[in-house]
Amino acid sequence: MIKSFWGLVSKVAEWFCVLGFAALFIIFVLQVFFRYVLDNPLSWTQEVAGILYVWIVCVGAATIVKEREHVAFNLIYESVSPKMRRILALAGTGLILVVLVLTLYGNYDYIAFTARQKSPTLRLPMTVVFGAFGVFLILLIVNSAIRIARLMRGDWDREL
Amino acid sequence: MSLAAAFMLVLFLAAGAIGVPIGFAMIVSGFAYLLVTGRDIGLVAAQGINGLFSSFILLAVPLFIFAAEVMTASSISTRLLRFVALIVGRVRGGLAYVNIIVSIIFAGMSGSALADAAGPGKLMIDMMTRENRYPRAFAGALTAASATIGPIIPPSIPMVIYGAISGTSIGALFLAGIVPGLLMGLVLSIQTFIVARRQDFPVEETFTLPEARVTSIRAFPPLLLPAILLGGIYSGAVTPTEAAAVAALYAIILAVMYRDMTWRTMWQTLLASARGTAIVAITVVGALFFNYVVAGEQIPNMVANWIASMSLSPLAFLLVTAALFLVLGAIFDTLLMLLVMVPILLPSVHALGIDPVHFGVVIIVNMMIGLITPPYGELLFLISGISRIPLGEMIREIWSFIFTLVIALLLIILFPQLVLFIPQAAGY
């Protein structure tokens, strides 16, 4: 049940990141084409590319990138026994979960506040940008909670 | 430094030490700092996310990653390899030189050492170890060593990140990498020359004239790309970010023309690019906030005062930094050093009157050597993984290459003009 739920989230995130990345690239090619070939630069391309960039990173970092694929210092983690690794993984994931939950309201507050700011060229509410960070935090909280649940179970060694 | 900042640093180090991803560790310890001091939680997003959103320079990162992924998925590497083998295959140890030269050319199209090792590097090892013509450990170690040239010769992802956090011109950095990259190729070639005679490495067979013609024609379109990129950046016609888009577009056109791209490989390429981008950028987001606190707490200035109190000469400072980065590079990831150490050291660099472009190139060469230094050498892991050469064998062989590359590093430290004369000639 939990597994199929996260499987679905990951699948949606994969589609989002792949299509988003394709759009980011196409928009950038358009920018170069309009500026250098048509000599008529588009005003909106850079901002839309920036928004897509933030969303791909925020959604991707918590979903399509596996825990152990991230940039990390692995020397200690990989030199200890699986039992010790389980403890380290629980401590690290627990830290992420606790701190993020504690800051959830503060972040909500800030992201709601950014609705009053406007983006430089398109005059969109900046929530369009910062909302991605909220999604990142929620995805990371859910991901961490699921990871902890798995580490607590009998087949915890599959989660290391 | 305040108590809260000390708490943040300890929490970051502790979380990092037990294997929490560095980007998450920075974000979490940054939040903890804000909770303890009672400041606005929104500062993480305001610094980190806004930094990513509003930096035109950092947009070059996904585009260069994408270009490298497309090149890896295409037959560009094979075409280059055949062409270079045609030219230098006839000398003793020919394929070893091919390995180095292809790395140099590929470095002019992609900005990542890992992409260089995964693309042409894998093909090179297959060619060199077929019928046991070269010792496999030598082939693997040479591939790792020559892949370090990737981010030195422009384009370069580490230079984009260094430029973004230090405010140094990316164009100047890119041009500054040309001579050091070629120098690294030269010292590796000298080493190959000596080893090839001692171990009696094989010579490649001759080509017929029609074969030579076909191979050259096939390699011509990919060979144009480094020329386009360098010309565009040198003349100032395109920004590095736009150059990244052009590189990716050109690579896609070639890949489609050569029928290397199916919808399925396109999907995989986009997914791998999004993944690579997220890995780099989430660490940058964490670092942007982390460094905002570190700077606010005057830590870089404390370090600068401490270094000033030792009254080091600029040369001594560079040598000490290089030694420090060699040690750190053996243990830590490149991105971590770039994002944490550079902001701390920059005020000292300015105070000592060292050109930040020179400093940037020196530490990036330094960090690339770190990629092949055991115990934590990502290039060694990657190559061992894709070629099935045992890690232990490669580690025994890699030390001589590290020694050789350190000679190149010392040369660019001692002679700043090697680094700076091209950007100066271009008017930076």
XYZ file of C-alpha atoms in Angstrom:
588
model
C 0.000 0.000 0.000
C 2.722 2.461 1.057
C 4.960 0.998 -1.607
C 2.444 1.407 -4.415
C 1.651 4.941 -3.245
C 5.301 6.009 -3.402
C 5.697 4.074 -6.660
C 2.936 6.205 -8.151
C 4.469 9.427 -6.796
C 7.853 8.477 -8.300
C 6.279 7.679 -11.655
C 4.456 11.013 -11.788
C 7.662 12.773 -10.696
C 9.605 11.009 -13.464
C 7.143 12.237 -16.118
C 7.200 15.707 -14.629
C 11.011 15.899 -14.620
C 11.473 14.441 -18.108
C 8.850 16.666 -19.738
C 9.979 19.652 -17.682
C 13.573 19.132 -18.723
C 12.593 18.834 -22.389
C 10.617 22.088 -22.063
C 13.553 23.805 -20.335
C 15.838 22.863 -23.205
C 13.390 23.867 -25.941
C 12.733 27.230 -24.290
C 16.439 27.890 -24.134
C 16.952 26.988 -27.770
C 14.082 29.365 -28.615
C 15.813 32.109 -26.645
C 19.067 31.672 -28.541
C 17.248 31.404 -31.875
C 15.162 34.528 -31.379
C 18.092 36.574 -30.124
C 20.759 35.610 -32.642
C 18.886 34.461 -35.719
C 15.795 36.679 -35.664
C 17.468 39.495 -33.681
C 14.214 39.848 -31.731
C 14.849 38.541 -28.189
C 11.959 36.983 -26.299
C 11.336 38.505 -22.889
C 9.711 35.564 -21.128
C 12.112 32.698 -21.900
C 14.655 33.211 -19.163
C 12.102 33.519 -16.400
C 10.143 30.456 -17.508
C 13.405 28.494 -17.786
C 14.282 29.582 -14.243
C 10.887 28.456 -12.917
C 11.199 25.057 -14.634
C 14.755 24.694 -13.298
C 13.623 25.232 -9.698
C 10.689 22.823 -10.068
C 12.754 20.043 -11.689
C 15.343 20.306 -8.917
C 12.809 20.432 -6.070
C 10.650 17.589 -7.365
C 13.572 15.509 -8.639
C 15.828 15.744 -5.590
C 13.205 14.149 -3.345
C 11.912 11.511 -5.788
C 13.836 10.380 -8.875
C 17.227 10.638 -7.144
C 17.744 7.643 -4.879
C 19.023 8.280 -1.360
C 22.477 6.846 -2.095
C 22.859 8.642 -5.447
C 23.039 12.054 -3.772
C 26.336 13.790 -3.120
C 27.284 12.387 0.288
C 30.270 11.523 2.438
C 30.105 7.724 2.376
C 33.413 6.664 3.880
C 32.097 5.990 7.384
C 28.693 4.728 6.256
C 30.198 2.142 3.942
C 32.859 0.918 6.356
C 30.487 -0.133 9.161
C 28.382 -3.282 9.559
C 24.830 -3.432 8.140
C 23.422 -3.227 11.690
C 25.361 -0.030 12.346
C 24.328 1.317 8.959
C 20.714 0.835 9.903
C 21.281 2.932 13.031
C 23.078 5.670 11.051
C 20.348 5.697 8.406
C 17.653 5.931 11.085
C 19.476 8.776 12.847
C 20.085 10.736 9.644
C 16.601 10.259 8.210
C 15.057 10.950 11.624
C 16.961 14.230 11.841
C 15.668 15.316 8.424
C 12.101 14.352 9.354
C 12.057 16.103 12.739
C 13.651 19.358 11.551
C 11.504 19.594 8.429
C 8.285 18.981 10.350
C 9.284 21.673 12.882
C 9.853 24.207 10.104
C 6.776 23.294 8.074
C 4.630 26.126 9.401
C 7.379 28.729 9.026
C 7.920 27.683 5.442
C 4.184 27.722 4.719
C 4.060 31.207 6.146
C 6.912 32.399 3.927
C 5.580 30.758 0.763
C 2.122 32.288 1.378
C 3.814 35.662 1.852
C 5.598 35.375 -1.518
C 2.183 35.554 -3.241
C 2.459 39.302 -2.688
C 5.799 39.531 -4.513
C 5.811 39.665 -8.291
C 8.330 38.069 -10.650
C 10.543 40.556 -12.559
C 9.293 40.159 -16.145
C 6.051 38.175 -16.201
C 4.673 39.751 -12.990
C 3.615 36.310 -11.730
C 3.223 35.827 -7.983
C 6.549 34.489 -6.692
C 4.666 31.558 -5.145
C 5.048 30.024 -8.616
C 8.772 29.760 -7.804
C 8.785 29.212 -4.039
C 5.868 26.773 -4.094
C 8.350 24.288 -5.520
C 10.298 24.424 -2.270
C 7.129 23.611 -0.326
C 6.531 20.610 -2.582
C 10.163 19.581 -2.040
C 9.769 19.732 1.747
C 6.537 17.704 1.711
C 7.986 15.085 -0.653
C 11.116 14.816 1.490
C 9.042 14.469 4.679
C 6.915 11.703 3.133
C 9.992 10.017 1.669
C 11.793 10.152 5.031
C 8.781 8.816 6.919
C 8.459 5.893 4.501
C 12.183 5.218 4.742
C 12.039 5.141 8.526
C 9.039 2.803 8.413
C 10.967 0.460 6.138
C 14.108 0.612 8.278
C 12.030 -0.405 11.314
C 10.593 -3.479 9.588
C 12.034 -6.987 9.337
C 13.454 -6.571 5.832
C 15.306 -3.361 6.738
C 18.495 -4.486 5.000
C 16.863 -3.808 1.615
C 16.610 -0.127 2.484
C 20.334 0.502 3.171
C 31.183 33.181 15.637
C 27.956 32.827 17.605
C 26.951 29.721 19.538
C 24.058 29.092 17.143
C 26.417 29.119 14.176
C 28.723 26.677 15.940
C 25.679 24.468 16.563
C 24.827 24.632 12.863
C 28.352 23.652 11.821
C 28.481 20.738 14.266
C 25.061 19.500 13.159
C 26.107 19.745 9.510
C 29.358 17.866 10.129
C 27.621 15.182 12.206
C 24.823 14.662 9.675
C 27.308 14.664 6.798
C 29.594 12.210 8.570
C 26.865 9.577 8.979
C 25.997 9.754 5.283
C 23.082 12.218 5.064
C 23.231 13.729 1.542
C 25.281 16.946 1.760
C 22.550 19.146 0.278
C 19.962 17.860 2.773
C 22.471 18.191 5.626
C 23.021 21.860 4.720
C 19.306 22.622 4.440
C 18.478 20.821 7.694
C 21.305 22.360 9.732
C 20.399 25.757 8.240
C 16.802 25.309 9.414
C 18.062 24.244 12.849
C 20.116 27.456 13.017
C 17.055 29.536 12.201
C 14.943 27.653 14.773
C 17.548 28.192 17.513
C 18.020 31.892 16.737
C 14.290 32.461 16.209
C 14.853 34.054 12.812
C 12.559 33.784 9.791
C 12.396 30.181 8.521
C 11.772 31.537 5.024
C 15.414 32.601 4.721
C 16.424 29.167 3.394
C 14.040 29.465 0.467
C 14.780 33.171 0.068
C 18.527 32.548 -0.242
C 18.699 29.086 -1.794
C 15.726 28.920 -4.147
C 15.921 32.544 -5.180
C 19.637 32.101 -5.888
C 18.888 29.208 -8.216
C 15.936 30.988 -9.846
C 17.647 34.273 -10.545
C 21.104 33.053 -11.570
C 21.369 33.026 -15.326
C 24.798 31.431 -14.953
C 23.598 28.386 -13.006
C 21.181 27.588 -15.833
C 24.246 26.436 -17.770
C 24.554 23.437 -15.438
C 21.483 21.465 -16.657
C 22.283 22.335 -20.261
C 25.888 21.108 -20.043
C 24.743 17.962 -18.217
C 22.198 17.359 -20.976
C 24.794 17.897 -23.722
C 27.129 15.392 -22.057
C 24.342 12.809 -21.653
C 23.361 13.148 -25.321
C 26.998 12.711 -26.405
C 27.352 9.629 -24.216
C 24.229 8.097 -25.755
C 25.410 8.822 -29.316
C 28.144 7.455 -31.553
C 30.129 10.697 -31.345
C 32.801 9.088 -29.144
C 33.284 6.126 -31.496
C 33.751 8.418 -34.463
C 36.313 10.533 -32.638
C 38.178 7.473 -31.418
C 38.553 5.962 -34.887
C 39.742 9.260 -36.273
C 42.377 9.849 -33.599
C 43.533 6.215 -33.867
C 44.084 6.894 -37.563
C 46.423 9.753 -36.744
C 48.472 8.537 -33.788
C 47.862 4.763 -33.822
C 51.121 4.011 -35.585
C 53.450 4.905 -32.712
C 54.372 2.596 -29.831
C 51.557 2.679 -27.269
C 49.336 4.336 -29.903
C 46.030 3.582 -28.201
C 47.248 5.160 -24.969
C 47.873 8.437 -26.818
C 44.485 8.044 -28.507
C 42.963 7.822 -25.036
C 44.582 11.102 -23.982
C 43.829 12.991 -27.206
C 40.195 11.870 -27.339
C 39.817 13.040 -23.731
C 41.167 16.445 -24.743
C 38.777 16.737 -27.699
C 35.839 15.476 -25.654
C 36.786 17.968 -22.939
C 36.176 20.676 -25.540
C 32.574 19.495 -25.920
C 31.544 18.379 -22.438
C 32.120 19.846 -19.014
C 32.200 16.786 -16.810
C 34.968 14.312 -15.978
C 32.449 11.584 -15.195
C 30.788 12.006 -18.612
C 34.193 11.708 -20.257
C 34.915 8.462 -18.410
C 31.456 7.016 -19.053
C 31.423 7.888 -22.778
C 34.749 7.677 -24.635
C 36.474 6.268 -21.553
C 34.521 3.046 -21.596
C 35.093 2.569 -25.342
C 38.820 3.233 -24.874
C 39.158 0.604 -22.186
C 37.316 -1.927 -24.364
C 39.695 -1.221 -27.250
C 42.853 -1.296 -25.142
C 42.042 -4.485 -23.257
C 40.768 -6.495 -26.251
C 43.014 -9.593 -26.613
C 44.943 -8.339 -23.571
C 46.951 -5.911 -25.642
C 47.409 -3.505 -22.755
C 47.432 -4.337 -19.035
C 43.863 -3.673 -17.898
C 44.924 -1.773 -14.771
C 47.005 0.614 -16.904
C 44.101 1.109 -19.325
C 41.685 1.873 -16.481
C 44.060 4.175 -14.612
C 45.020 6.107 -17.760
C 41.336 6.546 -18.637
C 40.637 7.910 -15.155
C 43.639 10.245 -15.318
C 42.823 11.584 -18.789
C 39.146 12.076 -17.867
C 40.258 14.698 -15.329
C 41.004 16.997 -18.293
C 37.238 17.131 -19.041
C 36.295 20.075 -16.786
C 39.609 21.916 -17.268
C 39.307 22.532 -21.013
C 36.084 24.504 -21.581
C 33.189 23.989 -21.226
C 33.248 23.056 -17.555
C 30.513 22.474 -14.994
C 32.784 23.029 -11.940
C 33.929 26.357 -13.449
C 30.299 27.443 -13.874
C 29.657 26.722 -10.195
C 32.905 28.379 -9.087
C 32.036 31.438 -11.179
C 28.515 31.589 -9.788
C 29.601 31.497 -6.138
C 32.716 33.679 -6.509
C 31.373 36.247 -8.958
C 34.228 35.506 -11.371
C 33.613 35.765 -15.119
C 32.788 32.330 -16.552
C 34.145 33.389 -19.931
C 37.522 34.231 -18.381
C 37.578 30.965 -16.423
C 36.737 28.937 -19.511
C 39.536 30.505 -21.540
C 41.936 30.168 -18.611
C 41.445 26.393 -18.607
C 42.733 25.807 -22.141
C 46.489 25.804 -21.483
C 46.316 23.893 -18.155
C 44.155 21.233 -19.836
C 46.607 20.830 -22.694
C 49.471 20.761 -20.185
C 47.810 17.887 -18.328
C 47.511 16.045 -21.641
C 51.197 16.712 -22.323
C 52.503 15.368 -19.005
C 50.295 12.280 -19.331
C 51.694 11.751 -22.840
C 55.260 11.998 -21.548
C 54.480 9.396 -18.919
C 52.883 7.178 -21.594
C 55.955 7.595 -23.799
C 58.208 6.281 -21.002
C 55.921 3.416 -19.962
C 55.218 2.386 -23.571
C 58.926 1.812 -24.253
C 59.582 0.045 -20.994
C 56.596 -2.299 -21.282
C 56.764 -2.610 -25.080
C 53.177 -1.543 -25.801
C 51.677 -2.523 -29.185
C 51.438 -0.453 -32.379
C 48.157 -0.194 -34.380
C 47.762 -1.559 -37.886
C 47.871 0.756 -40.885
C 44.734 2.048 -42.582
C 44.121 2.033 -46.313
C 43.565 5.403 -47.921
C 39.794 4.970 -48.556
C 39.346 3.834 -44.941
C 41.195 6.907 -43.752
C 38.984 9.139 -45.857
C 35.733 7.608 -44.550
C 36.931 7.794 -40.936
C 37.898 11.446 -41.309
C 34.610 12.443 -42.916
C 32.682 10.636 -40.185
C 34.582 12.438 -37.433
C 34.370 15.884 -39.006
C 30.938 17.032 -37.709
C 31.702 16.185 -34.042
C 35.119 17.861 -34.363
C 33.410 21.115 -35.305
C 31.728 21.414 -31.911
C 34.791 22.347 -29.815
C 35.700 24.891 -32.497
C 32.200 26.433 -32.415
C 32.135 26.596 -28.615
C 35.630 28.016 -28.205
C 35.135 30.497 -31.038
C 31.810 31.622 -29.601
C 33.187 32.095 -26.104
C 36.509 33.638 -27.176
C 34.857 36.196 -29.429
C 32.246 36.926 -26.776
C 29.454 36.226 -29.283
C 27.572 33.897 -26.919
C 27.380 33.688 -23.142
C 28.540 30.410 -21.550
C 24.903 29.549 -20.767
C 23.943 30.001 -24.399
C 27.020 28.038 -25.449
C 25.680 25.210 -23.295
C 22.365 25.291 -25.160
C 24.178 25.343 -28.507
C 26.342 22.380 -27.475
C 23.300 20.355 -26.434
C 21.394 21.239 -29.612
C 24.359 20.358 -31.834
C 24.818 17.043 -30.020
C 21.119 16.212 -30.478
C 21.224 17.061 -34.184
C 24.265 14.792 -34.629
C 22.670 11.999 -32.589
C 19.461 12.154 -34.653
C 21.419 12.356 -37.912
C 23.459 9.294 -36.943
C 20.251 7.488 -35.908
C 21.553 6.987 -32.360
C 18.407 8.444 -30.767
C 15.184 6.527 -30.348
C 12.294 7.908 -28.300
C 13.284 5.485 -25.593
C 16.933 6.607 -25.408
C 15.722 10.223 -25.537
C 13.530 9.579 -22.492
C 16.402 7.895 -20.662
C 18.747 10.761 -21.571
C 16.301 13.380 -20.307
C 15.696 11.441 -17.104
C 19.427 11.015 -16.464
C 19.931 14.751 -17.110
C 17.116 15.725 -14.722
C 18.572 13.398 -12.105
C 22.115 14.777 -12.538
C 20.777 18.330 -12.410
C 18.787 17.693 -9.223
C 21.825 16.125 -7.518
C 24.040 19.142 -8.252
C 21.454 21.888 -7.804
C 19.939 20.746 -4.496
C 23.452 20.830 -3.054
C 23.879 24.333 -4.476
C 20.548 25.407 -2.904
C 21.720 24.157 0.500
C 25.117 25.784 0.062
C 23.670 29.173 -0.931
C 21.860 29.432 2.396
C 24.679 27.816 4.368
C 27.207 30.269 2.960
C 24.846 33.166 3.673
C 25.010 32.245 7.369
C 28.757 31.546 7.246
C 29.368 34.965 5.659
C 26.988 36.708 8.087
C 28.936 35.201 10.982
C 32.166 36.683 9.566
C 33.777 33.229 9.330
C 35.565 33.883 6.002
C 36.967 37.113 7.438
C 38.191 35.270 10.530
C 39.955 32.805 8.266
C 41.359 35.682 6.204
C 42.696 37.403 9.337
C 44.175 34.163 10.580
C 45.897 33.569 7.249
C 47.065 37.189 7.144
C 48.570 36.752 10.618
C 50.835 34.041 9.185
C 51.997 36.548 6.545
C 52.143 33.959 3.780
C 53.234 34.996 0.312
C 50.604 34.422 -2.418
C 52.710 31.522 -3.713
C 52.941 29.911 -0.273
C 49.186 30.349 0.166
C 48.498 28.630 -3.154
C 50.864 25.772 -2.331
C 49.315 25.247 1.113
C 45.804 25.400 -0.384
C 46.799 22.916 -3.087
C 48.203 20.496 -0.509
C 45.062 20.893 1.609
C 42.787 20.266 -1.376
C 44.793 17.195 -2.407
C 44.190 15.695 1.029
C 40.540 16.778 1.201
C 39.999 15.603 -2.375
C 41.008 12.092 -1.406
C 38.099 11.971 1.031
C 35.424 14.460 -0.007
C 33.270 15.047 -3.046
C 34.283 17.800 -5.495
C 31.011 19.651 -5.146
C 31.265 19.771 -1.360
C 34.767 21.278 -1.483
C 33.771 23.753 -4.156
C 30.672 24.944 -2.314
C 32.030 24.985 1.250
C 35.742 25.739 0.952
C 35.715 28.336 -1.820
C 33.508 30.915 -0.045
C 35.637 30.516 3.091
C 38.917 31.047 1.226
C 37.890 33.770 -1.237
C 38.447 36.790 1.040
C 42.003 35.554 1.645
C 42.518 35.163 -2.103
C 41.461 38.778 -2.649
C 43.512 40.036 0.310
C 46.664 38.382 -1.032
C 46.128 39.862 -4.480
C 45.776 36.487 -6.195
C 43.756 36.585 -9.415
C 40.479 34.714 -8.656
C 40.590 33.259 -12.177
C 44.022 31.764 -11.475
C 42.856 30.514 -8.072
C 39.739 28.960 -9.606
C 41.657 27.024 -12.221
C 44.231 25.857 -9.660
C 41.642 24.486 -7.236
C 39.564 22.900 -9.996
C 42.649 21.052 -11.306
C 43.268 20.155 -7.681
C 39.771 18.766 -7.241
C 39.988 16.791 -10.479
C 43.103 15.069 -9.120
C 40.944 14.391 -6.059
C 38.531 12.490 -8.323
C 41.238 9.864 -8.948
C 42.770 9.839 -5.457
C 41.927 6.852 -3.247
C 40.135 6.090 -0.998
C 37.294 8.273 -2.333
C 37.969 8.622 -6.045
C 34.680 8.823 -7.920
C 36.325 8.310 -11.317
C 37.962 5.111 -10.086
C 34.611 3.813 -8.807
C 32.858 4.687 -12.052
C 35.502 3.095 -14.283
C 35.781 0.014 -12.132
C 31.989 -0.265 -12.296
C 31.604 0.017 -16.081
C 34.731 -1.928 -17.115
C 34.875 -4.586 -14.357
C 38.548 -3.851 -13.736
C 39.073 -4.588 -10.019
C 39.361 -1.385 -7.983
C 42.458 -2.632 -6.125
C 44.417 -3.180 -9.362
C 43.550 0.299 -10.581
C 44.492 1.910 -7.277
C 47.989 0.380 -7.456
C 48.395 1.787 -10.953
C 46.879 5.241 -10.311
C 49.607 6.656 -8.033
C 52.059 7.304 -10.867
C 49.348 9.212 -12.749
C 48.513 11.278 -9.678
C 52.213 12.128 -9.358
C 52.331 13.202 -13.018
C 49.235 15.385 -12.733
C 50.582 17.016 -9.568
C 53.591 18.136 -11.645
C 51.173 19.862 -14.035
C 49.394 21.401 -11.036
C 52.682 22.772 -9.666
C 53.525 24.279 -13.043
C 50.251 26.214 -13.227
C 50.704 27.392 -9.629
C 54.267 28.578 -10.268
C 53.501 30.216 -13.621
C 50.156 32.100 -13.394
C 50.725 33.411 -16.920
C 50.134 29.901 -18.289
C 46.578 30.257 -17.012
C 45.983 33.947 -17.527
C 47.447 34.891 -20.886
C 44.571 33.634 -23.055
C 41.801 35.376 -21.051
C 43.942 38.535 -20.994
C 44.425 38.343 -24.749
C 40.644 38.055 -25.123
C 40.232 41.248 -23.136
C 39.049 39.923 -19.753
